[in-house]
Amino acid sequence: MRKTIIAGNWKMHKTISESIELANGLKRELFKLDTQDIDIVICPGFTALAEVTEVIQGSNIQLGAQDLYWQKEGAFTGEISSLMLKDAGCSFVIIGHSERRQFFSETNESVNKKLKAALSEGLTPIVCVGETLSERESKKTFKVLDDHIKNSLMDISPEDILKIVIAYEPVWAIGTGKTATSQEAEEAQKYIRGLLIKMYNEEVASFLRIQYGGSVKPENIVELVSEPDVDGALVGGASLKVDSFSEIVKLASGVKK
Ligand code: PEP
């Protein structure tokens, strides 16, 4: 059985003090949940990582970042390395989010380099893939998934692939309030698992966790994670409030027991 994973992507929101407040609130609300049943991850902005690490220390909440650069160190003004993230207390990092692909020229090639850098430092990458609205409407969803999965995961060994999490995030559902139906999510995620069988094998594909992301909220989380290939969620907007994110985590933790 794959362990459910719920991750909150705080994007470019929250000052350091607001981040501490949110992390404290989540810690209070979620302390009863067993990490045997669910992985809970929060991904604040870079400036708040070190402070939030202190807040969640010893709790059932893990820390993630929203991006990294693939070089270990050097003259790369404005960038953050996997070593720096590890040092700030991160164990996860989101890579290839559609907003980075859309606004910051992220490509499958850069995603692949970042993925390797994260793995080399022992960080768990959450690799985002998914189609835009026009790609879905022109029936190119599977073609886009082929491209994102094959090229983002290029040359990743069967041993390393087991250390990553994939997030299927249809771009048209991100921040729009428009969620994919649970059937649409399952169809795409089953397809991704099929690709992983072809690229690796049944065992690897059945082990790997695939989250859904796109307007996840307390009202739709149970239906989504009830699907066999939906192993959790990457949550944007609803992760910014204690009530909605803790509700999503609590509801999700009961589904696959
Ligand atoms: C996201 O940005 O990864 C996301 C899924 O956002 P939202 O939940 O706000 O759609």
Short mmCIF file of C-alpha atoms and ligand atoms in Angstrom, two decimals:
data_model
loop_
_atom_site.label_atom_id
_atom_site.label_comp_id
_atom_site.label_asym_id
_atom_site.label_seq_id
_atom_site.Cartn_x
_atom_site.Cartn_y
_atom_site.Cartn_z
CA MET A 1 0.00 0.00 0.00
CA ARG A 2 1.39 3.42 -0.95
CA LYS A 3 1.42 5.97 1.86
CA THR A 4 -0.74 9.02 1.18
CA ILE A 5 1.19 12.28 0.87
CA ILE A 6 -0.33 15.73 1.18
CA ALA A 7 1.94 18.69 0.42
CA GLY A 8 1.14 22.39 0.72
CA ASN A 9 2.75 24.75 -1.77
CA TRP A 10 2.65 28.20 -0.18
CA LYS A 11 4.03 29.81 -3.36
CA MET A 12 5.04 33.50 -2.98
CA HIS A 13 2.86 34.04 0.09
CA LYS A 14 3.55 34.76 3.76
CA THR A 15 6.21 36.74 5.57
CA ILE A 16 8.43 34.94 8.07
CA SER A 17 6.11 35.72 11.00
CA GLU A 18 3.03 34.68 9.01
CA SER A 19 4.76 31.45 8.04
CA ILE A 20 5.62 30.70 11.66
CA GLU A 21 2.00 31.35 12.64
CA LEU A 22 0.66 29.01 9.95
CA ALA A 23 3.15 26.27 10.78
CA ASN A 24 2.31 26.53 14.48
CA GLY A 25 -1.39 26.32 13.72
CA LEU A 26 -0.91 23.22 11.56
CA LYS A 27 1.26 21.58 14.19
CA ARG A 28 -1.48 22.13 16.79
CA GLU A 29 -4.22 20.80 14.53
CA LEU A 30 -2.40 17.80 13.11
CA PHE A 31 -0.36 16.44 16.02
CA LYS A 32 -2.64 13.42 16.48
CA LEU A 33 -2.06 12.03 12.99
CA ASP A 34 0.33 9.12 12.67
CA THR A 35 3.20 9.47 10.20
CA GLN A 36 2.77 5.76 9.51
CA ASP A 37 -0.48 6.63 7.74
CA ILE A 38 0.33 9.89 5.99
CA ASP A 39 3.18 12.19 4.97
CA ILE A 40 2.43 15.85 5.64
CA VAL A 41 4.69 18.36 3.88
CA ILE A 42 4.64 22.15 3.87
CA CYS A 43 6.61 24.23 1.36
CA PRO A 44 7.02 27.84 2.53
CA GLY A 45 8.98 30.54 0.68
CA PHE A 46 12.78 30.37 0.89
CA THR A 47 13.08 33.16 3.48
CA ALA A 48 10.91 31.31 5.99
CA LEU A 49 12.42 27.82 5.65
CA ALA A 50 14.93 28.01 8.50
CA GLU A 51 12.40 29.48 10.94
CA VAL A 52 9.66 27.01 10.01
CA THR A 53 12.11 24.13 10.53
CA GLU A 54 12.39 25.19 14.17
CA VAL A 55 8.62 25.31 14.55
CA ILE A 56 7.94 21.83 13.16
CA GLN A 57 10.90 20.09 14.74
CA GLY A 58 9.79 16.85 16.40
CA SER A 59 6.31 17.07 14.83
CA ASN A 60 4.70 14.95 12.12
CA ILE A 61 5.12 17.75 9.53
CA GLN A 62 8.04 17.75 7.09
CA LEU A 63 9.56 20.68 5.26
CA GLY A 64 9.87 21.20 1.52
CA ALA A 65 11.08 23.99 -0.77
CA GLN A 66 9.48 25.18 -4.01
CA ASP A 67 12.50 25.04 -6.32
CA LEU A 68 16.30 24.71 -6.39
CA TYR A 69 19.21 25.17 -8.76
CA TRP A 70 21.19 22.16 -9.96
CA GLN A 71 24.71 23.45 -9.27
CA LYS A 72 26.22 22.68 -5.88
CA GLU A 73 27.61 26.20 -5.36
CA GLY A 74 29.17 29.07 -7.28
CA ALA A 75 28.50 32.39 -8.96
CA PHE A 76 24.79 31.89 -9.65
CA THR A 77 23.23 35.05 -8.23
CA GLY A 78 19.78 34.53 -6.80
CA GLU A 79 19.83 30.75 -6.87
CA ILE A 80 19.52 28.19 -4.06
CA SER A 81 21.28 24.82 -4.05
CA SER A 82 20.15 21.44 -2.77
CA LEU A 83 22.81 21.68 -0.05
CA MET A 84 21.36 25.01 1.13
CA LEU A 85 17.87 23.50 1.25
CA LYS A 86 19.09 20.52 3.22
CA ASP A 87 20.89 22.89 5.58
CA ALA A 88 17.66 24.85 6.10
CA GLY A 89 15.90 21.64 7.18
CA CYS A 90 14.17 20.56 3.96
CA SER A 91 13.53 16.96 3.10
CA PHE A 92 11.35 17.62 0.03
CA VAL A 93 11.54 19.98 -2.94
CA ILE A 94 8.97 20.76 -5.63
CA ILE A 95 10.50 20.67 -9.12
CA GLY A 96 9.00 21.71 -12.45
CA HIS A 97 5.83 23.34 -11.14
CA SER A 98 3.76 24.62 -14.05
CA GLU A 99 4.22 28.20 -12.84
CA ARG A 100 7.97 27.74 -13.21
CA ARG A 101 7.49 26.15 -16.63
CA GLN A 102 5.14 29.00 -17.66
CA PHE A 103 6.83 32.10 -16.17
CA PHE A 104 10.47 31.12 -15.62
CA SER A 105 11.36 29.09 -18.72
CA GLU A 106 11.60 25.76 -16.88
CA THR A 107 12.03 22.89 -19.33
CA ASN A 108 12.11 19.11 -19.00
CA GLU A 109 15.87 19.38 -19.34
CA SER A 110 16.24 21.77 -16.39
CA VAL A 111 13.74 19.72 -14.40
CA ASN A 112 15.90 16.66 -15.01
CA LYS A 113 19.06 18.43 -13.82
CA LYS A 114 17.29 19.74 -10.72
CA LEU A 115 15.90 16.30 -10.00
CA LYS A 116 19.38 14.77 -10.07
CA ALA A 117 20.74 17.54 -7.83
CA ALA A 118 17.94 16.99 -5.30
CA LEU A 119 18.50 13.23 -5.26
CA SER A 120 22.23 13.67 -4.80
CA GLU A 121 21.57 15.59 -1.59
CA GLY A 122 18.99 13.11 -0.30
CA LEU A 123 16.02 15.43 -0.87
CA THR A 124 12.75 13.89 -2.07
CA PRO A 125 11.75 15.63 -5.31
CA ILE A 126 8.07 16.26 -6.05
CA VAL A 127 8.16 16.42 -9.84
CA CYS A 128 5.21 18.24 -11.44
CA VAL A 129 3.76 17.30 -14.81
CA GLY A 130 0.53 18.16 -16.58
CA GLU A 131 -1.19 19.63 -19.58
CA THR A 132 -2.58 23.11 -20.29
CA LEU A 133 -6.22 23.73 -21.18
CA SER A 134 -5.50 24.05 -24.91
CA GLU A 135 -3.49 20.83 -24.84
CA ARG A 136 -6.38 19.03 -23.13
CA GLU A 137 -8.91 20.49 -25.55
CA SER A 138 -6.82 19.39 -28.53
CA LYS A 139 -6.60 15.89 -27.00
CA LYS A 140 -2.89 16.11 -26.35
CA THR A 141 -2.98 15.25 -22.63
CA PHE A 142 -1.28 11.86 -23.00
CA LYS A 143 1.27 13.26 -25.46
CA VAL A 144 2.23 15.98 -22.94
CA LEU A 145 2.47 13.41 -20.16
CA ASP A 146 4.71 11.23 -22.35
CA ASP A 147 6.96 14.22 -22.95
CA HIS A 148 7.07 15.45 -19.33
CA ILE A 149 7.56 12.01 -17.79
CA LYS A 150 10.07 10.57 -20.26
CA ASN A 151 12.23 13.68 -20.50
CA SER A 152 12.02 14.93 -16.92
CA LEU A 153 12.92 11.47 -15.62
CA MET A 154 15.60 10.78 -18.22
CA ASP A 155 18.49 8.61 -16.93
CA ILE A 156 17.09 8.24 -13.44
CA SER A 157 18.00 4.78 -12.17
CA PRO A 158 15.34 2.33 -10.93
CA GLU A 159 16.79 2.78 -7.45
CA ASP A 160 16.53 6.58 -7.56
CA ILE A 161 13.13 6.71 -9.18
CA LEU A 162 11.72 5.07 -6.05
CA LYS A 163 12.81 8.13 -4.09
CA ILE A 164 10.66 10.61 -6.00
CA VAL A 165 7.03 11.68 -5.90
CA ILE A 166 5.18 12.72 -9.05
CA ALA A 167 2.48 15.40 -8.97
CA TYR A 168 -0.03 15.32 -11.83
CA GLU A 169 -1.19 18.92 -12.07
CA PRO A 170 -3.41 19.81 -15.01
CA VAL A 171 -2.49 23.46 -15.52
CA TRP A 172 -6.11 24.44 -16.22
CA ALA A 173 -7.05 23.32 -12.70
CA ILE A 174 -4.36 25.25 -10.83
CA GLY A 175 -5.64 28.26 -8.93
CA THR A 176 -8.75 28.37 -11.11
CA GLY A 177 -11.20 26.69 -8.75
CA LYS A 178 -11.75 24.21 -11.56
CA THR A 179 -10.84 20.76 -10.26
CA ALA A 180 -10.33 17.80 -12.55
CA THR A 181 -13.01 15.24 -11.79
CA SER A 182 -11.73 12.27 -9.86
CA GLN A 183 -12.20 10.22 -13.06
CA GLU A 184 -10.06 12.68 -15.06
CA ALA A 185 -7.35 12.60 -12.38
CA GLU A 186 -7.44 8.79 -12.24
CA GLU A 187 -7.31 8.45 -16.02
CA ALA A 188 -4.18 10.63 -16.27
CA GLN A 189 -2.48 9.13 -13.22
CA LYS A 190 -3.16 5.57 -14.36
CA TYR A 191 -1.62 6.56 -17.67
CA ILE A 192 1.47 7.91 -15.87
CA ARG A 193 1.77 4.66 -13.92
CA GLY A 194 1.56 2.78 -17.23
CA LEU A 195 4.44 4.87 -18.57
CA LEU A 196 6.48 4.01 -15.50
CA ILE A 197 5.83 0.31 -16.08
CA LYS A 198 7.23 0.71 -19.61
CA MET A 199 10.22 2.79 -18.46
CA TYR A 200 11.00 0.68 -15.38
CA ASN A 201 8.81 -2.24 -14.32
CA GLU A 202 5.56 -3.17 -12.52
CA GLU A 203 7.19 -3.19 -9.11
CA VAL A 204 8.69 0.29 -9.44
CA ALA A 205 5.45 1.68 -10.87
CA SER A 206 3.35 0.20 -8.11
CA PHE A 207 5.64 1.64 -5.44
CA LEU A 208 5.84 5.20 -6.77
CA ARG A 209 3.48 7.81 -5.37
CA ILE A 210 1.52 10.09 -7.69
CA GLN A 211 -0.26 13.10 -6.21
CA TYR A 212 -3.01 15.12 -7.84
CA GLY A 213 -2.84 18.92 -7.78
CA GLY A 214 -5.33 21.55 -8.96
CA SER A 215 -7.89 23.34 -6.76
CA VAL A 216 -7.89 20.64 -4.10
CA LYS A 217 -10.07 21.55 -1.12
CA PRO A 218 -11.76 19.79 1.80
CA GLU A 219 -14.86 19.27 -0.36
CA ASN A 220 -13.11 17.19 -3.04
CA ILE A 221 -10.11 15.52 -1.36
CA VAL A 222 -11.89 12.33 -0.30
CA GLU A 223 -13.26 11.64 -3.76
CA LEU A 224 -9.85 12.27 -5.34
CA VAL A 225 -7.77 10.10 -3.02
CA SER A 226 -10.37 7.35 -3.20
CA GLU A 227 -9.17 6.72 -6.75
CA PRO A 228 -6.67 3.84 -6.91
CA ASP A 229 -3.87 5.81 -8.60
CA VAL A 230 -4.26 9.05 -6.63
CA ASP A 231 -1.87 8.82 -3.68
CA GLY A 232 -2.36 12.27 -2.24
CA ALA A 233 -2.43 15.91 -3.25
CA LEU A 234 -0.28 18.94 -3.90
CA VAL A 235 -2.33 21.83 -2.55
CA GLY A 236 -1.87 25.51 -3.40
CA GLY A 237 -4.52 28.01 -2.29
CA ALA A 238 -6.11 25.80 0.36
CA SER A 239 -2.72 25.20 2.03
CA LEU A 240 -2.51 28.84 3.12
CA LYS A 241 -5.03 28.51 5.94
CA VAL A 242 -4.80 26.26 8.99
CA ASP A 243 -8.44 25.18 8.78
CA SER A 244 -8.55 24.16 5.13
CA PHE A 245 -5.14 22.46 4.95
CA SER A 246 -5.55 20.56 8.22
CA GLU A 247 -9.03 19.47 7.12
CA ILE A 248 -7.65 18.18 3.81
CA VAL A 249 -4.91 16.24 5.62
CA LYS A 250 -7.29 14.75 8.19
CA LEU A 251 -9.83 13.71 5.55
CA ALA A 252 -7.13 12.20 3.31
CA SER A 253 -5.53 10.25 6.15
CA GLY A 254 -8.64 8.16 6.69
CA VAL A 255 -9.24 7.10 3.10
CA LYS A 256 -6.64 4.43 2.30
CA LYS A 257 -6.31 2.77 5.72
C1 PEP B 1 -0.44 24.22 -7.12
O1 PEP B 1 -0.01 25.33 -7.33
O2 PEP B 1 0.35 23.26 -7.08
C2 PEP B 1 -1.86 24.06 -6.93
C3 PEP B 1 -2.34 22.87 -7.06
O3 PEP B 1 -2.58 25.19 -6.67
P1 PEP B 1 -4.14 25.27 -6.30
O4 PEP B 1 -4.41 24.20 -5.27
O5 PEP B 1 -4.35 26.64 -5.75
O6 PEP B 1 -4.90 25.02 -7.56
#
